[in-house]
Coordinates of C-alpha atoms in Angstrom, one line a residue:
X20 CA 17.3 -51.1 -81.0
X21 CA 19.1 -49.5 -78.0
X22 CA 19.9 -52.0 -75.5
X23 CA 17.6 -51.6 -72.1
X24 CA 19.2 -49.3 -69.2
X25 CA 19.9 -51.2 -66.0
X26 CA 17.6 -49.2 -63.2
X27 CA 21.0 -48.3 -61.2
X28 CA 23.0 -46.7 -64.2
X29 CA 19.3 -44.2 -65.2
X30 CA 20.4 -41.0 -64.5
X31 CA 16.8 -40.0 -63.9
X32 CA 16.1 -42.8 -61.2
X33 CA 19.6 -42.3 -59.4
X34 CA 18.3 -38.2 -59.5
X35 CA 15.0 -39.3 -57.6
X36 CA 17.0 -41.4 -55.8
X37 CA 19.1 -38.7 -54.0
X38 CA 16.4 -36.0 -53.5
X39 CA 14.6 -38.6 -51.3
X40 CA 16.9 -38.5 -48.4
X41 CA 16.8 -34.6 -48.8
X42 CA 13.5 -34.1 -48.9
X43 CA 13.1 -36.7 -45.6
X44 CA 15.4 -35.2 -43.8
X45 CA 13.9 -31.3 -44.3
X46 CA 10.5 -33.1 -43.8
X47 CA 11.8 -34.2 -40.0
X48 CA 13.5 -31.1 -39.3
X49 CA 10.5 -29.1 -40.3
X50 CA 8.0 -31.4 -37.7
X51 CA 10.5 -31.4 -35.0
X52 CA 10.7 -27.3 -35.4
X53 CA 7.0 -27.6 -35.8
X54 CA 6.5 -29.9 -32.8
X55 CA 9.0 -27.1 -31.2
X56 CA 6.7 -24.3 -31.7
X57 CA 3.8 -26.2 -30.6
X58 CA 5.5 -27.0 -27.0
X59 CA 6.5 -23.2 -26.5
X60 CA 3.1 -22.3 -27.6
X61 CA 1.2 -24.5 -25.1
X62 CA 3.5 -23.9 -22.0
X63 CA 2.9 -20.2 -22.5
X64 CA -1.2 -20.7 -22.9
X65 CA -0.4 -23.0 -19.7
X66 CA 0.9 -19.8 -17.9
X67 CA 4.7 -21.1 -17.6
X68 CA 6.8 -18.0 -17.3
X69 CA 10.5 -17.2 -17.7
X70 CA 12.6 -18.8 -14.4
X71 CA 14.4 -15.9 -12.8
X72 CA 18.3 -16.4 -13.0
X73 CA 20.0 -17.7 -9.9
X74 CA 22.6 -15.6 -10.4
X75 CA 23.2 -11.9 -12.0
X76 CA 25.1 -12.5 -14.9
X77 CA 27.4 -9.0 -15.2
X78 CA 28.3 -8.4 -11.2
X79 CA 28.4 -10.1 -7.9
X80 CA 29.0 -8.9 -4.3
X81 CA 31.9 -9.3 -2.0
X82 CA 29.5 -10.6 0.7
X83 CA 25.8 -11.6 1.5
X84 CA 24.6 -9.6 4.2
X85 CA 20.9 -9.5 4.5
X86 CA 19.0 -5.9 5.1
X87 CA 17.2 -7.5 7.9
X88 CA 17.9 -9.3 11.2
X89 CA 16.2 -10.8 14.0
X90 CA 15.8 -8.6 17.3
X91 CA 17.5 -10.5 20.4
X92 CA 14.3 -11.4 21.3
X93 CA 13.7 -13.2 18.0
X94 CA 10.2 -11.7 18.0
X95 CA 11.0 -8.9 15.3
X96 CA 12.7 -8.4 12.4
X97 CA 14.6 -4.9 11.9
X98 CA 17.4 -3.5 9.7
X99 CA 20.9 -4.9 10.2
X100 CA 22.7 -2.1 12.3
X101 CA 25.8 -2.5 9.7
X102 CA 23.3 -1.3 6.9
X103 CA 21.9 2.1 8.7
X104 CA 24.2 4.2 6.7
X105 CA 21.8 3.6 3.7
X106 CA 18.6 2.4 5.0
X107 CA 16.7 4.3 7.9
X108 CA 15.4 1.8 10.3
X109 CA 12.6 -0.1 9.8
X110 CA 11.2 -3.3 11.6
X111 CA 8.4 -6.5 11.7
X112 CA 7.1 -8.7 13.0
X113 CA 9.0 -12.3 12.4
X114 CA 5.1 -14.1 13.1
X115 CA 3.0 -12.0 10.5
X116 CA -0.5 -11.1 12.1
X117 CA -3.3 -12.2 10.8
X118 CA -5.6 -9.5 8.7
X119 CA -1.9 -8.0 7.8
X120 CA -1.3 -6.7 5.1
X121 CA 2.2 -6.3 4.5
X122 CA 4.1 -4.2 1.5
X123 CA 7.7 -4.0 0.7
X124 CA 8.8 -0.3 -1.2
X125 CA 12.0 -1.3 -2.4
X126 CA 14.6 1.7 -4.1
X127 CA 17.0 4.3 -3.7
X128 CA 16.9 7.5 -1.9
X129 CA 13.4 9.4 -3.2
X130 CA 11.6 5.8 -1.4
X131 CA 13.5 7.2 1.5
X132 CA 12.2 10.8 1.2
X133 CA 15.4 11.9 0.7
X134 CA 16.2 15.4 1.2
X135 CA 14.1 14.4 4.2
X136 CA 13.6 11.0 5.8
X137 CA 11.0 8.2 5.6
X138 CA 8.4 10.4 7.7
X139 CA 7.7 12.2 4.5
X140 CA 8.4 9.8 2.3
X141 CA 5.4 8.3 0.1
X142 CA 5.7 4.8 1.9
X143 CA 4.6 6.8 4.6
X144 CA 1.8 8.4 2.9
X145 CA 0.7 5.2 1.8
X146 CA 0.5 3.3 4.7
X147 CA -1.6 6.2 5.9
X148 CA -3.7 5.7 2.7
X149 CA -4.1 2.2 3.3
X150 CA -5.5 2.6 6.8
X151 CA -8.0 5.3 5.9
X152 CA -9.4 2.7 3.8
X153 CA -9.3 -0.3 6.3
X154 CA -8.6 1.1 9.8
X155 CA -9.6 -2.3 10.9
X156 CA -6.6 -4.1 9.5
X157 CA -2.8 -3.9 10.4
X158 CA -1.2 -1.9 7.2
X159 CA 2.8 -2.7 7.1
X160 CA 4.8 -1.0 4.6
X161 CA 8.5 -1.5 5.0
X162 CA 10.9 1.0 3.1
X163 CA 13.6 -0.7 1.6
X164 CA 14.8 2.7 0.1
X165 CA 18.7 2.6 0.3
X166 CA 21.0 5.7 -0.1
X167 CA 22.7 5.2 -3.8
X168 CA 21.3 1.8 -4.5
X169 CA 21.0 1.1 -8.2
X170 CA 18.8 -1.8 -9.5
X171 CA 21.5 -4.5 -9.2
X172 CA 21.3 -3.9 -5.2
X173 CA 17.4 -4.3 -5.4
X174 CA 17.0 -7.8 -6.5
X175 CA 19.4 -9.6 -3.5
X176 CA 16.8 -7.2 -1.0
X177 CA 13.6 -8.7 -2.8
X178 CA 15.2 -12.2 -3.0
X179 CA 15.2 -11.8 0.9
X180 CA 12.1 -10.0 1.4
X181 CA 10.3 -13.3 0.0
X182 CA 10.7 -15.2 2.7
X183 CA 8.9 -12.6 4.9
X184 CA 5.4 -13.1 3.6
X185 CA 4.9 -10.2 1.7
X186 CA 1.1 -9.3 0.2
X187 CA 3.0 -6.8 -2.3
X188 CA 6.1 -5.2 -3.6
X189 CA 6.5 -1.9 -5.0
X190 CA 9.9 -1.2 -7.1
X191 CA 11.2 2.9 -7.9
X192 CA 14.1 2.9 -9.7
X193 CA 16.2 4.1 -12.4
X194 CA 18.1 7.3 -11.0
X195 CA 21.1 5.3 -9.3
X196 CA 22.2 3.2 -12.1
X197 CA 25.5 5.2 -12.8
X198 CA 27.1 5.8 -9.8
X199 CA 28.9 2.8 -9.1
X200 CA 32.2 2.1 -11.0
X201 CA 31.8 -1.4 -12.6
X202 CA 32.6 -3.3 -15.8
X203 CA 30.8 -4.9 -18.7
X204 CA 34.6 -6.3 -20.0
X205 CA 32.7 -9.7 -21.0
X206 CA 29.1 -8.5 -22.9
X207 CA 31.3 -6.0 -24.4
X208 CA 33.4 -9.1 -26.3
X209 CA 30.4 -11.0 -27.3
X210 CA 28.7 -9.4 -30.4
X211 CA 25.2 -7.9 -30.4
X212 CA 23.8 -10.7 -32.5
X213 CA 25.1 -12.8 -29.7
X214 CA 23.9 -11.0 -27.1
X215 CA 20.2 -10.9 -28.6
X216 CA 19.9 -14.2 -29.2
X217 CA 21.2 -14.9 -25.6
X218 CA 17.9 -12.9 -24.6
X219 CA 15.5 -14.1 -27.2
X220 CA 16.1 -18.0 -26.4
X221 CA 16.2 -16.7 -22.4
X222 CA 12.6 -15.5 -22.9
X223 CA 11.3 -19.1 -24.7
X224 CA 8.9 -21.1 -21.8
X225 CA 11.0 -23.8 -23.5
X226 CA 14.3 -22.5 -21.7
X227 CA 12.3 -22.3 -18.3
X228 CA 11.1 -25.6 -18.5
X229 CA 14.8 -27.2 -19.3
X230 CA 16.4 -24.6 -16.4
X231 CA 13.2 -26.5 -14.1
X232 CA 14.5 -30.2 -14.7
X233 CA 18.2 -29.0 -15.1
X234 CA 18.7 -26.3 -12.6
X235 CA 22.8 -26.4 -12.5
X236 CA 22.8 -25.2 -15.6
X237 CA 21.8 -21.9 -14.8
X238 CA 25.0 -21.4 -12.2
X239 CA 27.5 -23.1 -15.1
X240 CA 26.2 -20.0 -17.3
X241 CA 26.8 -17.2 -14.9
X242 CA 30.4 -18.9 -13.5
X243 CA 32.3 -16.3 -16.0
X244 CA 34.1 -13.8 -14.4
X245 CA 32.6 -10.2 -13.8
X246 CA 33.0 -7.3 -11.2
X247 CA 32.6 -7.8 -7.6
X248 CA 30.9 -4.9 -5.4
X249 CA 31.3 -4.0 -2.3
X250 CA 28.3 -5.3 0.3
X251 CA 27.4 -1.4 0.3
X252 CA 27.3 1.2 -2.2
X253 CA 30.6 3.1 -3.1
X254 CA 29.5 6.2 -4.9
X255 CA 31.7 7.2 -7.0
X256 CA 30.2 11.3 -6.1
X257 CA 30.6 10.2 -2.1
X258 CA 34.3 11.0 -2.6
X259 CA 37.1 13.6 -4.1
X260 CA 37.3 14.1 -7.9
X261 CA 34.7 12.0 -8.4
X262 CA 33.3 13.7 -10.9
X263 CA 36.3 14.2 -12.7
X264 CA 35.7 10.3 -13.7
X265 CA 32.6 10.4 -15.8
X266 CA 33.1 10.5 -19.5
X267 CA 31.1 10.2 -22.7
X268 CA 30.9 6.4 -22.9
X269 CA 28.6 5.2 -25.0
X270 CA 29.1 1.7 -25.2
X271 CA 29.4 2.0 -21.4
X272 CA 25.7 3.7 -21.3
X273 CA 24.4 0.9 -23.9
X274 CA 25.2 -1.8 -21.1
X275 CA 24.5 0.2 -18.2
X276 CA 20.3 0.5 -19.7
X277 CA 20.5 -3.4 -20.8
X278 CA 21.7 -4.4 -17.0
X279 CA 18.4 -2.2 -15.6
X280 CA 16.1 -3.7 -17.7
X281 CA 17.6 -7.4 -16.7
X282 CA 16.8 -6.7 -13.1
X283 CA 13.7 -5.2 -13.4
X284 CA 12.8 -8.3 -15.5
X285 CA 14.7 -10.5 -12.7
X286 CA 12.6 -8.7 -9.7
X287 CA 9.3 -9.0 -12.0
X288 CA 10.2 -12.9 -12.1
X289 CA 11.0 -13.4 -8.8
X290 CA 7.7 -12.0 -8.0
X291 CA 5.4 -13.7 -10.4
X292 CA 7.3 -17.1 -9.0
X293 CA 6.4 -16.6 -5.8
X294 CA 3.0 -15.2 -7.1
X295 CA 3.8 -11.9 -5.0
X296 CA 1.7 -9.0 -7.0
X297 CA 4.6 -6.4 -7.9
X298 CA 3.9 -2.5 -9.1
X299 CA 6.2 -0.4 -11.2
X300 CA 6.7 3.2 -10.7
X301 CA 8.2 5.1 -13.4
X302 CA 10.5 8.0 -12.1
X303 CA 9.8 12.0 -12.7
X304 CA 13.3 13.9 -13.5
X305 CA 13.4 17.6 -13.2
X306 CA 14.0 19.1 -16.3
X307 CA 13.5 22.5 -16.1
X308 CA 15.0 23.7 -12.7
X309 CA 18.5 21.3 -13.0
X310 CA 21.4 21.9 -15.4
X311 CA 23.4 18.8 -16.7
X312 CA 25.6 17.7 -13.6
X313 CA 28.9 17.6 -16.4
X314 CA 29.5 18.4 -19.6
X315 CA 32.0 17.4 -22.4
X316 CA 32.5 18.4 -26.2
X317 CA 31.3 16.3 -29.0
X318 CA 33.9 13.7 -29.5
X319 CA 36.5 14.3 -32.4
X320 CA 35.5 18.5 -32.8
X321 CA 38.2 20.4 -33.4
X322 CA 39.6 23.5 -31.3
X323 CA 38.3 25.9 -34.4
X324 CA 35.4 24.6 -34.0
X325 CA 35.1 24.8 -29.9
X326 CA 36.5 28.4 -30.5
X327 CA 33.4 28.8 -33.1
X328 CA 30.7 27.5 -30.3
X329 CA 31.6 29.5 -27.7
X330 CA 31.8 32.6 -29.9
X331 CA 28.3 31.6 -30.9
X332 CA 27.5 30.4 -27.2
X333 CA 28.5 34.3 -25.9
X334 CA 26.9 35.9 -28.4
X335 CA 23.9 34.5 -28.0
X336 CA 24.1 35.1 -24.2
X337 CA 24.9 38.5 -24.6
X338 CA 21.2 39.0 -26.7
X339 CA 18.3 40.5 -24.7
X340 CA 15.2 39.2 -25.2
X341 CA 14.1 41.8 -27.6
X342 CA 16.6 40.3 -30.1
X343 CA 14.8 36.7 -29.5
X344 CA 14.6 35.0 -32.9
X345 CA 18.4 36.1 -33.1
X346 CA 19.3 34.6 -30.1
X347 CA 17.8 31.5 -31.2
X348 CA 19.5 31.8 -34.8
X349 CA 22.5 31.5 -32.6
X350 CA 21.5 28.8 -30.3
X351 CA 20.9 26.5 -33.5
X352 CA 23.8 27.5 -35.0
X353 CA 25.9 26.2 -31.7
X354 CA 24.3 23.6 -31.9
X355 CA 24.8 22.7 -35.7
X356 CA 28.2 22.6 -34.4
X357 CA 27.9 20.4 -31.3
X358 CA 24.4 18.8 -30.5
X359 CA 25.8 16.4 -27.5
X360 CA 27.0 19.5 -25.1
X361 CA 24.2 19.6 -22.8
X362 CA 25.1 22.8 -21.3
X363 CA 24.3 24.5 -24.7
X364 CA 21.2 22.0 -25.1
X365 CA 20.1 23.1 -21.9
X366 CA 20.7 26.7 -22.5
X367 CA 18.5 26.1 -26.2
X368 CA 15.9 24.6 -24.2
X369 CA 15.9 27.6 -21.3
X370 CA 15.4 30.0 -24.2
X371 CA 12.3 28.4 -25.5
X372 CA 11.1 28.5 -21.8
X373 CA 11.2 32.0 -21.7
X374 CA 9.4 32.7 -25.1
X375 CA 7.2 30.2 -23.7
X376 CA 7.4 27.4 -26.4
X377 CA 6.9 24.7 -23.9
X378 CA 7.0 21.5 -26.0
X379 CA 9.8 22.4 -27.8
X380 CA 11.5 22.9 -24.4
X381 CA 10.7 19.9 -23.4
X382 CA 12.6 18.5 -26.5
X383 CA 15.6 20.5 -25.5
X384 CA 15.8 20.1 -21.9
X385 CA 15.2 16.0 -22.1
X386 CA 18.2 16.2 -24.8
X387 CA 20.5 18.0 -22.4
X388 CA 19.5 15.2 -19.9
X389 CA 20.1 12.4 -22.1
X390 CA 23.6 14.0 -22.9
X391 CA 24.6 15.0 -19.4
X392 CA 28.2 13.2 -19.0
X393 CA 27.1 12.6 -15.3
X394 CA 23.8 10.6 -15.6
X395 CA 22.2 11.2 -12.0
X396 CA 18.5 11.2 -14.0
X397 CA 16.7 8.4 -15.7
X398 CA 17.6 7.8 -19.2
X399 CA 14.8 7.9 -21.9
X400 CA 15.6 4.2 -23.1
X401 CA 15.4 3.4 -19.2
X402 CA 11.9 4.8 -19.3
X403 CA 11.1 2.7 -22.2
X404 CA 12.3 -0.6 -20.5
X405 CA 10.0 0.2 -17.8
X406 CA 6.8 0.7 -20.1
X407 CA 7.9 -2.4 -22.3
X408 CA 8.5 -5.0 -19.3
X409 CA 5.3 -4.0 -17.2
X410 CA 3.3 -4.4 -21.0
X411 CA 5.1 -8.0 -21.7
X412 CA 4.8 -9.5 -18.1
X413 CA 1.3 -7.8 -17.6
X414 CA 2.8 -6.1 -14.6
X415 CA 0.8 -2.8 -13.4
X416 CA 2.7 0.6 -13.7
X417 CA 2.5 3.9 -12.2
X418 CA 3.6 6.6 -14.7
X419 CA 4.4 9.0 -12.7
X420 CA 6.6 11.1 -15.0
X421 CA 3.2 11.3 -16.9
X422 CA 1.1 12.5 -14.0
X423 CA 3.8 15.4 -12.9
X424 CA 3.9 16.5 -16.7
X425 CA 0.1 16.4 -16.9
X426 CA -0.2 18.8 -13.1
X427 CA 2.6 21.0 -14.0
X428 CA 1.3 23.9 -16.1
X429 CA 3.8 24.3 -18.8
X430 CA 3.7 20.4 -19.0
X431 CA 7.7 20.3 -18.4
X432 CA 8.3 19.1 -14.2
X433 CA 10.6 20.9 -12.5
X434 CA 10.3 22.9 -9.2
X435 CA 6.7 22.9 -8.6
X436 CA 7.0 19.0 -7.6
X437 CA 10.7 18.6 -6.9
X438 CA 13.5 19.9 -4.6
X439 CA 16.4 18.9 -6.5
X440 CA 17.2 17.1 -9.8
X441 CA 15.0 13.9 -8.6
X442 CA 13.9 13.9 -5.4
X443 CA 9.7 14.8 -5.3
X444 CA 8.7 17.3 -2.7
X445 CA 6.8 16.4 0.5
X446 CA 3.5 17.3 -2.0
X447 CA 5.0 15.0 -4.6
X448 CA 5.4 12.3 -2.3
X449 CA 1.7 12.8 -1.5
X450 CA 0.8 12.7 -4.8
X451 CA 2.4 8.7 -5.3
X452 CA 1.2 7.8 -2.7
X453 CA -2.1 8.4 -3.5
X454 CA -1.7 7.5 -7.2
X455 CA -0.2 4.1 -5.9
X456 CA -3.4 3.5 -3.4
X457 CA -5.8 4.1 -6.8
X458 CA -4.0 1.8 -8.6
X459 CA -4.5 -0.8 -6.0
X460 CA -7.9 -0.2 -5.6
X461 CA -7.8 -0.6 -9.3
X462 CA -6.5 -3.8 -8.9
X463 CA -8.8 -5.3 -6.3
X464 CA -5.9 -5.1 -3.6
X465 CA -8.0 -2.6 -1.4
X466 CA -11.6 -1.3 -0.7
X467 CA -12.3 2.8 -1.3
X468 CA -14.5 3.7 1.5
X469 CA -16.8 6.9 0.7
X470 CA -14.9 8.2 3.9
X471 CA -11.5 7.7 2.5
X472 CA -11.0 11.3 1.9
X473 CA -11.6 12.9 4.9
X474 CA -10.1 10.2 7.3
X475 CA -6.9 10.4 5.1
X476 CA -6.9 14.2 5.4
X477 CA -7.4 13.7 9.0
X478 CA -4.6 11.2 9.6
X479 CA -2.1 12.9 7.3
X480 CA -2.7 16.3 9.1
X481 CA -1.9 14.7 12.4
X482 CA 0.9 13.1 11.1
X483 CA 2.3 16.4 9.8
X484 CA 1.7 17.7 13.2
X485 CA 3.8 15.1 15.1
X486 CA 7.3 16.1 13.4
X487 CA 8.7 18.5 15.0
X488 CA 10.2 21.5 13.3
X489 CA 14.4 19.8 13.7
X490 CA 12.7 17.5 11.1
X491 CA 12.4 20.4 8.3
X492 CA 15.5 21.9 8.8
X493 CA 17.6 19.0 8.7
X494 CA 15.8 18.3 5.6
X495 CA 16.7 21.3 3.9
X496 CA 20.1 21.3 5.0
X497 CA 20.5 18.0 3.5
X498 CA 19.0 19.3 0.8
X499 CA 22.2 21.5 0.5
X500 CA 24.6 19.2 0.9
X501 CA 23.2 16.6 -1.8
X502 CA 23.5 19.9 -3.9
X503 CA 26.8 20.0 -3.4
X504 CA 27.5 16.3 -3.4
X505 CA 26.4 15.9 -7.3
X506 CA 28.0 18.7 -8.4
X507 CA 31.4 16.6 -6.7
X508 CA 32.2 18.8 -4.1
X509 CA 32.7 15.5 -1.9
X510 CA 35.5 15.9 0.4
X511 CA 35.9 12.4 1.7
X512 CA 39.4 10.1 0.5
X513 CA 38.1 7.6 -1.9
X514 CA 39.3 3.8 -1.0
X515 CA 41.5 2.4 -2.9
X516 CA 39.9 0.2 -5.0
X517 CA 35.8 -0.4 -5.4
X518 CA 35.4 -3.5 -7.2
X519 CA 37.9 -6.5 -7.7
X520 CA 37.4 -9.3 -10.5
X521 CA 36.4 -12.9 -10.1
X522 CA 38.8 -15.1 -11.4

């Protein structure tokens, strides 16, 4: 008879024993992740959105100067005489009327009807819009369109504009966001893993409630050192061999498009806070009429193979258009060789142009802008950050990239709505503005009189009439020198430094 096992020497008990513990503890770990869940899931069916950060994260400014000021009399506001070099001046009242209704455009130069002036500009044409429909009502819209600013410079301008009672904010933006010389020294350390998890766990309701109870911890996060700008926009194109400093950079780029997207999200957030409706506007880039700004050479191709391209390159030049399928056997063939020169992408795209192959055009062209060493246009992944933030935060957008493709014949925009490589012609701006007033109608914002129309037509002809004929010509003469200034042709001494680093 085998003698009786005492309970704490059974190997099978002891087993049971130990998986116990295990299992409790994965049991409590998978209700406190479950009671997690459940938290973040009712916060966001309670509405509770994402907390705009206190601070931007990747730059900081060498001063906090405001765009507006009071008037001596303290009855007005108007733009800061220190900041007329960018803005054109624009003024308010500081006691906001009742029946106002009061809009903030906020962007870069086409808000300010650059090659022209605010006049022309679509704020203008709005405004006009908006009192065709309510002549009754006092119609402010404020342009907050500066010279070169790039979507980093936008958020501190609608931080301020809060506190002036605004009934709505529309945000261009997009073209400015590589002119400025700036680093990304810290992101680029931290790993993409890292980086996207930073976001994801940014984005959880969860995170906006803890940042509500425990606000300093927001400014301990962004206390890392990063580059400091200048209160106003140094251009790297406002001065001599600027040009000369843009190189393929792709890491560069990569940051660049995740530092728009941050503060669009930031100037959605700051909005939806102050439950301020916002509208998106998605920039047009000409395509068709405006060659890449600077070009470089695939990195790492040999001089064999540059001697190749070009050979390929002047040969296919040198083709009439009676040879055309061989001049296109010789455009793909450059292009097997180096598909990042934009110049030759360009040239591709040109040639299907002229034999009238319009989408595939389009393909070539937007590739020659995507690859143009000078990035003055949009980026596509820019456009798509756009789309994707106004569809997450339920934000309403204005395509109007789609709406020039969809009124320009050959579906590609160029010339027929634009005077230069960005900025929309005095029809164009028309166009937004209009495009913006349905969309508020859409949205409730406004009324749509069965007189609209025609007291719109009236007003904008009489408009029209008022600016005298100085108006166009300086327009088109500043139409020549922005020309000239993003080729680089800038004659001006640059300073000698543009940014410094927090330490």
């Amino acid at each position: 008879m085998q003698p009786a096992c005492h309970p704490r020497s059974d190997p099978q008990v002891n087993t049971q024993r130990a998986r116990h513990p295990l299992l409790f503890r994965g049991a409590a770990i998978l209700l406190g992740l479950s009671l997690l869940v459940l938290l973040e899931i009712a916060l966001r069916l309670c509405g509770v959105q994402p907390l705009p950060d206190s601070q931007d994260p990747y730059i900081s400014f060498s001063s906090d100067a405001t765009l507006f000021i009071k008037d001596p009399a303290g009855t007005s506001y108007q733009t800061a005489p220190e900041r007329i070099d960018f803005f054109r001046p624009q003024a308010f009242p500081v006691k906001k009327p009742a029946d106002t209704f009061r809009v903030f455009v906020l962007g870069g130069s086409t808000v300010q009807g650059r090659p022209y002036a605010v006049e022309t500009s679509f704020t203008t044409w709005l405004k006009i819009n908006l009192q065709a429909a309510e002549p009754e009502r006092d119609m402010e819209v404020i342009n907050c369109g500066g010279v070169s600013y790039a979507s980093y410079r936008l958020v501190p301008i609608l931080r301020e504009t809060l506190q002036y009672q605004p009934d709505l904010f529309i945000v261009y933006t997009g073209h400015n966001e590589f002119l400025e010389e700036r680093s990304y020294g810290n992101f680029k350390q931290s790993s993409p893993i890292y980086l996207t998890a930073q976001k994801s766990l940014r984005d959880l309701r969860i995170a906006s409630l803890l940042q509500r109870i425990l606000p300093d911890t927001q400014s301990k996060i962004s206390a890392a050192p990063k580059t400091v700008l200048t209160a106003d926009v140094n251009a790297r194109l406002d001065f001599q061999k600027g040009l000369e400093g843009y190189h393929r950079d792709l890491d560069h780029r990569r940051d660049i498009v995740n530092h728009f997207k941050y503060n669009v999200r930031q100037m959605i957030l700051l909005a939806k806070q102050a439950d301020v409706p916002l509208v998106l506007v998605n920039p047009v880039s000409n395509l068709k009429n405006c060659p890449p700004f600077k070009c470089e050479f695939q990195n790492g191709l040999s001089q064999p193979q540059q001697d190749q391209l070009i050979a390929c390159w002047k040969a296919a030049n040198d083709c009439g258009w009676n040879e055309a399928d061989r001049k296109m056997q010789l455009w793909k063939e450059a292009v097997r060789i180096d598909h990042q020169h934009a110049d030759l992408l360009y040239s591709v795209g040109k040639t299907c142009e002229s034999l009238q192959l319009y989408p595939e055009a389009k393909n070539w062209l937007t590739k020659a802008k995507e690859e143009d060493v000078c990035p003055l246009r949009i980026l596509e992944p820019m456009h798509v950050s756009l789309l994707e933030l106004a569809q997450e935060f339920h934000v309403p957008l204005v395509d109007i990239r789609s709406l020039i493709e969809q009124r320009t014949p050959d579906g590609i925009p160029g010339s027929e709505w634009l005077v230069d490589h960005v900025h929309p012609s005095i029809k164009g701006h028309q166009l937004i503005a209009d495009t913006l007033y349905e969309k508020l109608v859409t949205l409730q914002l406004l009324p749509q009189p069965a007189d609209w129309q025609s007291n719109r037509d009236q007003l904008r002809l009489a408009h029209l009439n008022s600016l005298p004929e100085e108006y166009f010509l300086r327009g088109a003469l500043r139409s020549r020198r922005l020309e000239g200034w993003s080729r680089g042709r800038s004659q001006k001494i640059p300073p000698t430094s543009t940014q410094s680093f927090m330490q």
